[in-house]
Amino acid sequence: MKDALNHIFIQTGKGFIFIIDEWDCVFRVARNRKEAQKAYLDFLRGLFKDSEYVELAYMTGILPIKKYGEHSAVNIFDEYSLISPKNLGEYFGFTEEEVCLQCEQQDMEYAEVKRWYDGYLIGNLHIYNPKSVVDALTWKELESYWTGTETYEALKIYIDLNFDGLKEAIAIMIGNGRCLIDSTTFQNDMTTFKTRDDVLTLLVHLGYLTYDRKTSEVFIPNQEIEQEFMRAMKVGGWEGIIQSLNGSARLLEQAD
């Protein structure tokens, strides 16, 4: 393929623009097929690296480029992620100003929309999930729109790994706490986990947690996502922790 593209470039003098949506699909769908992942990275590296015919390559996905030994040499891209948004954070979702304006136009109470869907910190910005906000304003109902019926099962899989007290960390965050993490050990796939921080970093990229770059802490962004964590805990046999959290909430209400 590379030879054909190079031949066309030489003959015409015109390069190519490559757009790949969900570049990380191989790592999400074939998550346990290491050889397929390696072959895919080799293909991308061979296609793009040191190729004169490439005018622009634009790839979207949930995960950053895979760290895979020498195959991390697919390093010709500027990467923008929920951990490192650089200067594009405002385009990751709806900003506070945009949501506030839409609430006024649709006669919805902004404070409640904020409680349900705000919380994603992208640099210094608060970003809202576009799908959730659009659905809430369309149907005039505040509930969980972004997450699907299988979400709590997916969360349960990762939480049950329970690296380094992962379940306790989740319980702290459900109680409105935060957890300090080191995101640099994450290998940018959905199977290579060695520490609690690896799992928590994946949950940031998947949108279940948000990351505060100033403090290197993660937390549950809003009520929509908190509900999914609570569902995961219910089906994971965490009744004792849930009862403790409910008891704490009641004590706080009485104190107020």
PDB file of C-alpha atoms in Angstrom:
ATOM      1  CA  MET A   1       0.000   0.000   0.000  1.00  0.00           C
ATOM      2  CA  LYS A   2       2.779   2.409   0.896  1.00  0.00           C
ATOM      3  CA  ASP A   3       4.505   1.798  -2.433  1.00  0.00           C
ATOM      4  CA  ALA A   4       1.278   2.539  -4.336  1.00  0.00           C
ATOM      5  CA  LEU A   5       0.664   5.761  -2.408  1.00  0.00           C
ATOM      6  CA  ASN A   6       4.255   6.853  -2.894  1.00  0.00           C
ATOM      7  CA  HIS A   7       4.026   6.144  -6.629  1.00  0.00           C
ATOM      8  CA  ILE A   8       0.875   8.262  -6.939  1.00  0.00           C
ATOM      9  CA  PHE A   9       2.548  11.069  -5.016  1.00  0.00           C
ATOM     10  CA  ILE A  10       5.597  11.008  -7.290  1.00  0.00           C
ATOM     11  CA  GLN A  11       3.451  11.013 -10.435  1.00  0.00           C
ATOM     12  CA  THR A  12       1.026  13.728  -9.354  1.00  0.00           C
ATOM     13  CA  GLY A  13       2.987  15.749  -6.825  1.00  0.00           C
ATOM     14  CA  LYS A  14      -0.088  15.728  -4.581  1.00  0.00           C
ATOM     15  CA  GLY A  15      -0.094  14.256  -1.100  1.00  0.00           C
ATOM     16  CA  PHE A  16      -2.871  12.539   0.850  1.00  0.00           C
ATOM     17  CA  ILE A  17      -4.962  13.496   3.851  1.00  0.00           C
ATOM     18  CA  PHE A  18      -5.728  10.528   6.126  1.00  0.00           C
ATOM     19  CA  ILE A  19      -8.695  10.561   8.512  1.00  0.00           C
ATOM     20  CA  ILE A  20      -9.122   7.546  10.796  1.00  0.00           C
ATOM     21  CA  ASP A  21     -12.095   7.509  13.160  1.00  0.00           C
ATOM     22  CA  GLU A  22     -11.796   5.345  16.296  1.00  0.00           C
ATOM     23  CA  TRP A  23      -8.175   4.493  15.611  1.00  0.00           C
ATOM     24  CA  ASP A  24      -8.113   2.430  18.844  1.00  0.00           C
ATOM     25  CA  CYS A  25     -10.941   0.078  17.861  1.00  0.00           C
ATOM     26  CA  VAL A  26      -8.466  -2.812  17.552  1.00  0.00           C
ATOM     27  CA  PHE A  27      -7.384  -2.340  21.161  1.00  0.00           C
ATOM     28  CA  ARG A  28     -10.970  -2.165  22.409  1.00  0.00           C
ATOM     29  CA  VAL A  29     -12.552  -4.949  20.343  1.00  0.00           C
ATOM     30  CA  ALA A  30      -9.557  -7.301  20.061  1.00  0.00           C
ATOM     31  CA  ARG A  31      -8.286  -6.400  23.498  1.00  0.00           C
ATOM     32  CA  ASN A  32      -6.629  -9.782  24.133  1.00  0.00           C
ATOM     33  CA  ARG A  33      -5.147 -10.303  20.654  1.00  0.00           C
ATOM     34  CA  LYS A  34      -1.632  -8.976  21.165  1.00  0.00           C
ATOM     35  CA  GLU A  35      -0.348 -10.073  17.770  1.00  0.00           C
ATOM     36  CA  ALA A  36      -3.202  -8.315  15.968  1.00  0.00           C
ATOM     37  CA  GLN A  37      -2.473  -5.154  17.927  1.00  0.00           C
ATOM     38  CA  LYS A  38       1.232  -5.350  17.112  1.00  0.00           C
ATOM     39  CA  ALA A  39       0.501  -5.884  13.409  1.00  0.00           C
ATOM     40  CA  TYR A  40      -1.844  -2.896  13.453  1.00  0.00           C
ATOM     41  CA  LEU A  41       0.795  -0.640  15.022  1.00  0.00           C
ATOM     42  CA  ASP A  42       3.356  -1.855  12.483  1.00  0.00           C
ATOM     43  CA  PHE A  43       0.900  -0.956   9.716  1.00  0.00           C
ATOM     44  CA  LEU A  44       0.359   2.570  11.074  1.00  0.00           C
ATOM     45  CA  ARG A  45       4.047   3.156  11.569  1.00  0.00           C
ATOM     46  CA  GLY A  46       4.848   1.943   8.073  1.00  0.00           C
ATOM     47  CA  LEU A  47       2.031   3.994   6.565  1.00  0.00           C
ATOM     48  CA  PHE A  48       2.852   7.321   8.186  1.00  0.00           C
ATOM     49  CA  LYS A  49       6.418   7.473   9.456  1.00  0.00           C
ATOM     50  CA  ASP A  50       8.876   9.285   7.144  1.00  0.00           C
ATOM     51  CA  SER A  51       6.330   9.246   4.281  1.00  0.00           C
ATOM     52  CA  GLU A  52       6.475  12.231   1.943  1.00  0.00           C
ATOM     53  CA  TYR A  53       2.975  11.559   0.602  1.00  0.00           C
ATOM     54  CA  VAL A  54       1.332  12.389   3.958  1.00  0.00           C
ATOM     55  CA  GLU A  55      -0.055  15.922   3.968  1.00  0.00           C
ATOM     56  CA  LEU A  56      -2.056  15.371   7.153  1.00  0.00           C
ATOM     57  CA  ALA A  57      -3.043  12.405   9.324  1.00  0.00           C
ATOM     58  CA  TYR A  58      -5.924  12.930  11.752  1.00  0.00           C
ATOM     59  CA  MET A  59      -6.998  10.112  14.068  1.00  0.00           C
ATOM     60  CA  THR A  60      -9.707  10.093  16.729  1.00  0.00           C
ATOM     61  CA  GLY A  61     -10.283   7.608  19.514  1.00  0.00           C
ATOM     62  CA  ILE A  62     -10.632   7.095  23.241  1.00  0.00           C
ATOM     63  CA  LEU A  63      -7.118   5.859  23.957  1.00  0.00           C
ATOM     64  CA  PRO A  64      -3.813   7.619  23.310  1.00  0.00           C
ATOM     65  CA  ILE A  65      -1.306   5.926  21.004  1.00  0.00           C
ATOM     66  CA  LYS A  66      -0.358   2.537  22.397  1.00  0.00           C
ATOM     67  CA  LYS A  67       2.911   2.244  24.325  1.00  0.00           C
ATOM     68  CA  TYR A  68       4.326  -0.998  22.980  1.00  0.00           C
ATOM     69  CA  GLY A  69       8.103  -1.178  23.305  1.00  0.00           C
ATOM     70  CA  GLU A  70       9.690  -0.155  20.033  1.00  0.00           C
ATOM     71  CA  HIS A  71       6.242   0.200  18.491  1.00  0.00           C
ATOM     72  CA  SER A  72       5.685   3.342  20.504  1.00  0.00           C
ATOM     73  CA  ALA A  73       7.695   4.786  17.621  1.00  0.00           C
ATOM     74  CA  VAL A  74       4.344   5.835  16.142  1.00  0.00           C
ATOM     75  CA  ASN A  75       5.285   9.184  17.637  1.00  0.00           C
ATOM     76  CA  ILE A  76       4.683  11.535  14.750  1.00  0.00           C
ATOM     77  CA  PHE A  77       1.385  12.758  16.165  1.00  0.00           C
ATOM     78  CA  ASP A  78       0.506  15.599  18.490  1.00  0.00           C
ATOM     79  CA  GLU A  79      -1.795  13.916  21.009  1.00  0.00           C
ATOM     80  CA  TYR A  80      -4.737  15.543  22.757  1.00  0.00           C
ATOM     81  CA  SER A  81      -6.474  13.607  25.512  1.00  0.00           C
ATOM     82  CA  LEU A  82      -8.488  14.033  28.704  1.00  0.00           C
ATOM     83  CA  ILE A  83      -5.211  13.773  30.590  1.00  0.00           C
ATOM     84  CA  SER A  84      -3.363  16.230  28.337  1.00  0.00           C
ATOM     85  CA  PRO A  85      -5.799  18.384  26.323  1.00  0.00           C
ATOM     86  CA  LYS A  86      -3.218  21.063  25.443  1.00  0.00           C
ATOM     87  CA  ASN A  87      -4.992  23.989  23.753  1.00  0.00           C
ATOM     88  CA  LEU A  88      -8.023  22.109  22.409  1.00  0.00           C
ATOM     89  CA  GLY A  89      -9.907  21.499  25.670  1.00  0.00           C
ATOM     90  CA  GLU A  90     -12.838  23.741  24.797  1.00  0.00           C
ATOM     91  CA  TYR A  91     -13.636  21.536  21.792  1.00  0.00           C
ATOM     92  CA  PHE A  92     -13.919  18.310  23.802  1.00  0.00           C
ATOM     93  CA  GLY A  93     -17.529  19.040  24.718  1.00  0.00           C
ATOM     94  CA  PHE A  94     -19.916  21.846  25.629  1.00  0.00           C
ATOM     95  CA  THR A  95     -18.512  24.673  27.748  1.00  0.00           C
ATOM     96  CA  GLU A  96     -20.319  26.190  30.732  1.00  0.00           C
ATOM     97  CA  GLU A  97     -21.236  29.271  28.715  1.00  0.00           C
ATOM     98  CA  GLU A  98     -22.748  27.178  25.920  1.00  0.00           C
ATOM     99  CA  VAL A  99     -24.793  25.053  28.326  1.00  0.00           C
ATOM    100  CA  CYS A 100     -25.998  28.073  30.292  1.00  0.00           C
ATOM    101  CA  LEU A 101     -27.194  29.763  27.101  1.00  0.00           C
ATOM    102  CA  GLN A 102     -29.013  26.628  25.937  1.00  0.00           C
ATOM    103  CA  CYS A 103     -30.699  26.232  29.319  1.00  0.00           C
ATOM    104  CA  GLU A 104     -32.025  29.773  29.078  1.00  0.00           C
ATOM    105  CA  GLN A 105     -33.350  29.162  25.574  1.00  0.00           C
ATOM    106  CA  GLN A 106     -34.929  25.817  26.511  1.00  0.00           C
ATOM    107  CA  ASP A 107     -36.312  26.994  29.872  1.00  0.00           C
ATOM    108  CA  MET A 108     -34.289  24.497  31.902  1.00  0.00           C
ATOM    109  CA  GLU A 109     -32.755  25.195  35.310  1.00  0.00           C
ATOM    110  CA  TYR A 110     -29.028  25.516  34.736  1.00  0.00           C
ATOM    111  CA  ALA A 111     -28.038  24.587  38.295  1.00  0.00           C
ATOM    112  CA  GLU A 112     -29.663  21.155  37.957  1.00  0.00           C
ATOM    113  CA  VAL A 113     -28.163  20.518  34.527  1.00  0.00           C
ATOM    114  CA  LYS A 114     -24.797  21.452  36.000  1.00  0.00           C
ATOM    115  CA  ARG A 115     -25.225  19.016  38.896  1.00  0.00           C
ATOM    116  CA  TRP A 116     -26.064  16.181  36.541  1.00  0.00           C
ATOM    117  CA  TYR A 117     -23.630  16.711  33.676  1.00  0.00           C
ATOM    118  CA  ASP A 118     -20.823  19.076  34.689  1.00  0.00           C
ATOM    119  CA  GLY A 119     -17.568  18.016  36.291  1.00  0.00           C
ATOM    120  CA  TYR A 120     -15.164  17.150  33.477  1.00  0.00           C
ATOM    121  CA  LEU A 121     -12.056  19.237  34.021  1.00  0.00           C
ATOM    122  CA  ILE A 122     -10.193  19.868  30.778  1.00  0.00           C
ATOM    123  CA  GLY A 123      -7.302  22.057  31.791  1.00  0.00           C
ATOM    124  CA  ASN A 124      -8.978  25.039  33.458  1.00  0.00           C
ATOM    125  CA  LEU A 125     -12.319  24.443  31.744  1.00  0.00           C
ATOM    126  CA  HIS A 126     -15.463  22.692  32.898  1.00  0.00           C
ATOM    127  CA  ILE A 127     -16.736  20.581  30.005  1.00  0.00           C
ATOM    128  CA  TYR A 128     -20.139  18.911  29.644  1.00  0.00           C
ATOM    129  CA  ASN A 129     -20.927  15.709  27.775  1.00  0.00           C
ATOM    130  CA  PRO A 130     -22.695  16.945  24.596  1.00  0.00           C
ATOM    131  CA  LYS A 131     -24.988  13.932  24.176  1.00  0.00           C
ATOM    132  CA  SER A 132     -26.245  14.056  27.748  1.00  0.00           C
ATOM    133  CA  VAL A 133     -26.931  17.788  27.616  1.00  0.00           C
ATOM    134  CA  VAL A 134     -28.682  17.608  24.236  1.00  0.00           C
ATOM    135  CA  ASP A 135     -30.878  14.704  25.358  1.00  0.00           C
ATOM    136  CA  ALA A 136     -31.737  16.402  28.661  1.00  0.00           C
ATOM    137  CA  LEU A 137     -32.731  19.640  26.916  1.00  0.00           C
ATOM    138  CA  THR A 138     -34.636  17.762  24.216  1.00  0.00           C
ATOM    139  CA  TRP A 139     -36.666  15.558  26.543  1.00  0.00           C
ATOM    140  CA  LYS A 140     -36.766  17.958  29.517  1.00  0.00           C
ATOM    141  CA  GLU A 141     -35.696  15.126  31.810  1.00  0.00           C
ATOM    142  CA  LEU A 142     -32.525  14.915  33.902  1.00  0.00           C
ATOM    143  CA  GLU A 143     -31.259  11.347  33.896  1.00  0.00           C
ATOM    144  CA  SER A 144     -28.400   9.184  32.648  1.00  0.00           C
ATOM    145  CA  TYR A 145     -28.339   9.416  28.850  1.00  0.00           C
ATOM    146  CA  TRP A 146     -24.710   8.903  27.890  1.00  0.00           C
ATOM    147  CA  THR A 147     -24.197   5.556  29.596  1.00  0.00           C
ATOM    148  CA  GLY A 148     -25.786   2.418  28.189  1.00  0.00           C
ATOM    149  CA  THR A 149     -27.452  -0.491  29.940  1.00  0.00           C
ATOM    150  CA  GLU A 150     -24.198  -2.452  29.932  1.00  0.00           C
ATOM    151  CA  THR A 151     -22.171   0.316  31.548  1.00  0.00           C
ATOM    152  CA  TYR A 152     -22.304  -0.970  35.109  1.00  0.00           C
ATOM    153  CA  GLU A 153     -21.092  -4.379  33.918  1.00  0.00           C
ATOM    154  CA  ALA A 154     -18.100  -2.798  32.187  1.00  0.00           C
ATOM    155  CA  LEU A 155     -17.293  -0.773  35.289  1.00  0.00           C
ATOM    156  CA  LYS A 156     -17.660  -3.851  37.488  1.00  0.00           C
ATOM    157  CA  ILE A 157     -15.019  -5.703  35.444  1.00  0.00           C
ATOM    158  CA  TYR A 158     -12.429  -3.009  36.093  1.00  0.00           C
ATOM    159  CA  ILE A 159     -13.375  -2.359  39.712  1.00  0.00           C
ATOM    160  CA  ASP A 160     -13.238  -6.071  40.571  1.00  0.00           C
ATOM    161  CA  LEU A 161      -9.560  -6.122  39.581  1.00  0.00           C
ATOM    162  CA  ASN A 162      -9.090  -4.313  42.905  1.00  0.00           C
ATOM    163  CA  PHE A 163      -5.419  -3.423  42.440  1.00  0.00           C
ATOM    164  CA  ASP A 164      -3.863  -1.687  45.463  1.00  0.00           C
ATOM    165  CA  GLY A 165      -7.189  -1.031  47.168  1.00  0.00           C
ATOM    166  CA  LEU A 166      -9.031   0.065  44.024  1.00  0.00           C
ATOM    167  CA  LYS A 167     -12.467  -0.641  45.534  1.00  0.00           C
ATOM    168  CA  GLU A 168     -11.691   1.536  48.522  1.00  0.00           C
ATOM    169  CA  ALA A 169     -10.602   4.328  46.167  1.00  0.00           C
ATOM    170  CA  ILE A 170     -13.901   4.080  44.282  1.00  0.00           C
ATOM    171  CA  ALA A 171     -15.822   4.195  47.566  1.00  0.00           C
ATOM    172  CA  ILE A 172     -13.920   7.344  48.579  1.00  0.00           C
ATOM    173  CA  MET A 173     -14.806   9.022  45.276  1.00  0.00           C
ATOM    174  CA  ILE A 174     -18.469   8.042  45.541  1.00  0.00           C
ATOM    175  CA  GLY A 175     -18.353   9.842  48.871  1.00  0.00           C
ATOM    176  CA  ASN A 176     -17.244  13.008  46.986  1.00  0.00           C
ATOM    177  CA  GLY A 177     -13.560  12.365  47.629  1.00  0.00           C
ATOM    178  CA  ARG A 178     -10.558  12.436  45.324  1.00  0.00           C
ATOM    179  CA  CYS A 179      -7.672  10.054  44.662  1.00  0.00           C
ATOM    180  CA  LEU A 180      -4.108  10.929  43.730  1.00  0.00           C
ATOM    181  CA  ILE A 181      -2.835   9.007  40.688  1.00  0.00           C
ATOM    182  CA  ASP A 182       0.225   8.660  38.482  1.00  0.00           C
ATOM    183  CA  SER A 183      -1.128   8.469  34.936  1.00  0.00           C
ATOM    184  CA  THR A 184       2.269   7.878  33.295  1.00  0.00           C
ATOM    185  CA  THR A 185       2.321   4.109  33.934  1.00  0.00           C
ATOM    186  CA  PHE A 186      -0.815   3.490  31.854  1.00  0.00           C
ATOM    187  CA  GLN A 187       0.005   1.476  28.725  1.00  0.00           C
ATOM    188  CA  ASN A 188      -2.851   2.914  26.627  1.00  0.00           C
ATOM    189  CA  ASP A 189      -4.832  -0.289  26.217  1.00  0.00           C
ATOM    190  CA  MET A 190      -7.660  -2.040  28.064  1.00  0.00           C
ATOM    191  CA  THR A 191      -5.868  -5.124  29.360  1.00  0.00           C
ATOM    192  CA  THR A 192      -2.361  -4.192  30.583  1.00  0.00           C
ATOM    193  CA  PHE A 193      -2.974  -3.245  34.207  1.00  0.00           C
ATOM    194  CA  LYS A 194      -0.340  -3.490  36.920  1.00  0.00           C
ATOM    195  CA  THR A 195      -1.489  -0.891  39.446  1.00  0.00           C
ATOM    196  CA  ARG A 196      -4.585   0.859  40.682  1.00  0.00           C
ATOM    197  CA  ASP A 197      -3.443   3.983  38.825  1.00  0.00           C
ATOM    198  CA  ASP A 198      -3.534   2.139  35.482  1.00  0.00           C
ATOM    199  CA  VAL A 199      -7.211   1.287  35.949  1.00  0.00           C
ATOM    200  CA  LEU A 200      -8.128   4.759  37.196  1.00  0.00           C
ATOM    201  CA  THR A 201      -6.331   6.347  34.227  1.00  0.00           C
ATOM    202  CA  LEU A 202      -8.295   4.127  31.832  1.00  0.00           C
ATOM    203  CA  LEU A 203     -11.523   5.224  33.532  1.00  0.00           C
ATOM    204  CA  VAL A 204     -10.508   8.837  32.863  1.00  0.00           C
ATOM    205  CA  HIS A 205     -10.082   8.122  29.152  1.00  0.00           C
ATOM    206  CA  LEU A 206     -13.407   6.254  29.083  1.00  0.00           C
ATOM    207  CA  GLY A 207     -15.170   9.219  30.685  1.00  0.00           C
ATOM    208  CA  TYR A 208     -16.048   7.616  34.040  1.00  0.00           C
ATOM    209  CA  LEU A 209     -13.657   9.837  35.984  1.00  0.00           C
ATOM    210  CA  THR A 210     -12.210  13.278  35.464  1.00  0.00           C
ATOM    211  CA  TYR A 211      -8.632  14.391  36.062  1.00  0.00           C
ATOM    212  CA  ASP A 212      -7.408  17.522  37.799  1.00  0.00           C
ATOM    213  CA  ARG A 213      -3.996  18.298  36.276  1.00  0.00           C
ATOM    214  CA  LYS A 214      -3.163  20.811  39.008  1.00  0.00           C
ATOM    215  CA  THR A 215      -3.338  18.197  41.768  1.00  0.00           C
ATOM    216  CA  SER A 216      -2.945  14.951  39.752  1.00  0.00           C
ATOM    217  CA  GLU A 217      -6.202  13.734  41.305  1.00  0.00           C
ATOM    218  CA  VAL A 218      -9.202  11.922  39.848  1.00  0.00           C
ATOM    219  CA  PHE A 219     -12.826  12.068  40.955  1.00  0.00           C
ATOM    220  CA  ILE A 220     -16.341  11.217  39.783  1.00  0.00           C
ATOM    221  CA  PRO A 221     -17.480  14.165  37.670  1.00  0.00           C
ATOM    222  CA  ASN A 222     -21.238  14.326  38.178  1.00  0.00           C
ATOM    223  CA  GLN A 223     -24.460  12.636  39.262  1.00  0.00           C
ATOM    224  CA  GLU A 224     -24.925  10.877  35.922  1.00  0.00           C
ATOM    225  CA  ILE A 225     -21.660   8.955  36.315  1.00  0.00           C
ATOM    226  CA  GLU A 226     -22.101   8.466  40.058  1.00  0.00           C
ATOM    227  CA  GLN A 227     -25.269   6.497  39.346  1.00  0.00           C
ATOM    228  CA  GLU A 228     -23.333   4.106  37.117  1.00  0.00           C
ATOM    229  CA  PHE A 229     -20.748   3.501  39.845  1.00  0.00           C
ATOM    230  CA  MET A 230     -23.547   2.810  42.324  1.00  0.00           C
ATOM    231  CA  ARG A 231     -25.073   0.268  39.941  1.00  0.00           C
ATOM    232  CA  ALA A 232     -21.704  -1.415  39.525  1.00  0.00           C
ATOM    233  CA  MET A 233     -21.353  -1.651  43.287  1.00  0.00           C
ATOM    234  CA  LYS A 234     -24.813  -3.147  43.722  1.00  0.00           C
ATOM    235  CA  VAL A 235     -24.174  -5.980  41.295  1.00  0.00           C
ATOM    236  CA  GLY A 236     -20.660  -6.465  42.690  1.00  0.00           C
ATOM    237  CA  GLY A 237     -21.725  -7.384  46.197  1.00  0.00           C
ATOM    238  CA  TRP A 238     -20.835  -4.080  47.839  1.00  0.00           C
ATOM    239  CA  GLU A 239     -23.982  -3.824  49.963  1.00  0.00           C
ATOM    240  CA  GLY A 240     -22.007  -3.045  53.120  1.00  0.00           C
ATOM    241  CA  ILE A 241     -20.149  -0.149  51.527  1.00  0.00           C
ATOM    242  CA  ILE A 242     -23.364   1.224  50.011  1.00  0.00           C
ATOM    243  CA  GLN A 243     -25.095   1.123  53.401  1.00  0.00           C
ATOM    244  CA  SER A 244     -22.147   2.963  54.970  1.00  0.00           C
ATOM    245  CA  LEU A 245     -22.254   5.617  52.266  1.00  0.00           C
ATOM    246  CA  ASN A 246     -26.014   6.069  52.668  1.00  0.00           C
ATOM    247  CA  GLY A 247     -25.580   6.322  56.425  1.00  0.00           C
ATOM    248  CA  SER A 248     -22.892   8.982  56.031  1.00  0.00           C
ATOM    249  CA  ALA A 249     -25.129  10.941  53.657  1.00  0.00           C
ATOM    250  CA  ARG A 250     -27.964  10.899  56.189  1.00  0.00           C
ATOM    251  CA  LEU A 251     -25.644  12.134  58.957  1.00  0.00           C
ATOM    252  CA  LEU A 252     -24.502  15.009  56.762  1.00  0.00           C
ATOM    253  CA  GLU A 253     -28.109  15.951  55.982  1.00  0.00           C
ATOM    254  CA  GLN A 254     -28.972  15.953  59.695  1.00  0.00           C
ATOM    255  CA  ALA A 255     -25.925  18.081  60.447  1.00  0.00           C
ATOM    256  CA  ASP A 256     -27.084  20.650  57.907  1.00  0.00           C
TER     257      ASP A 256
END
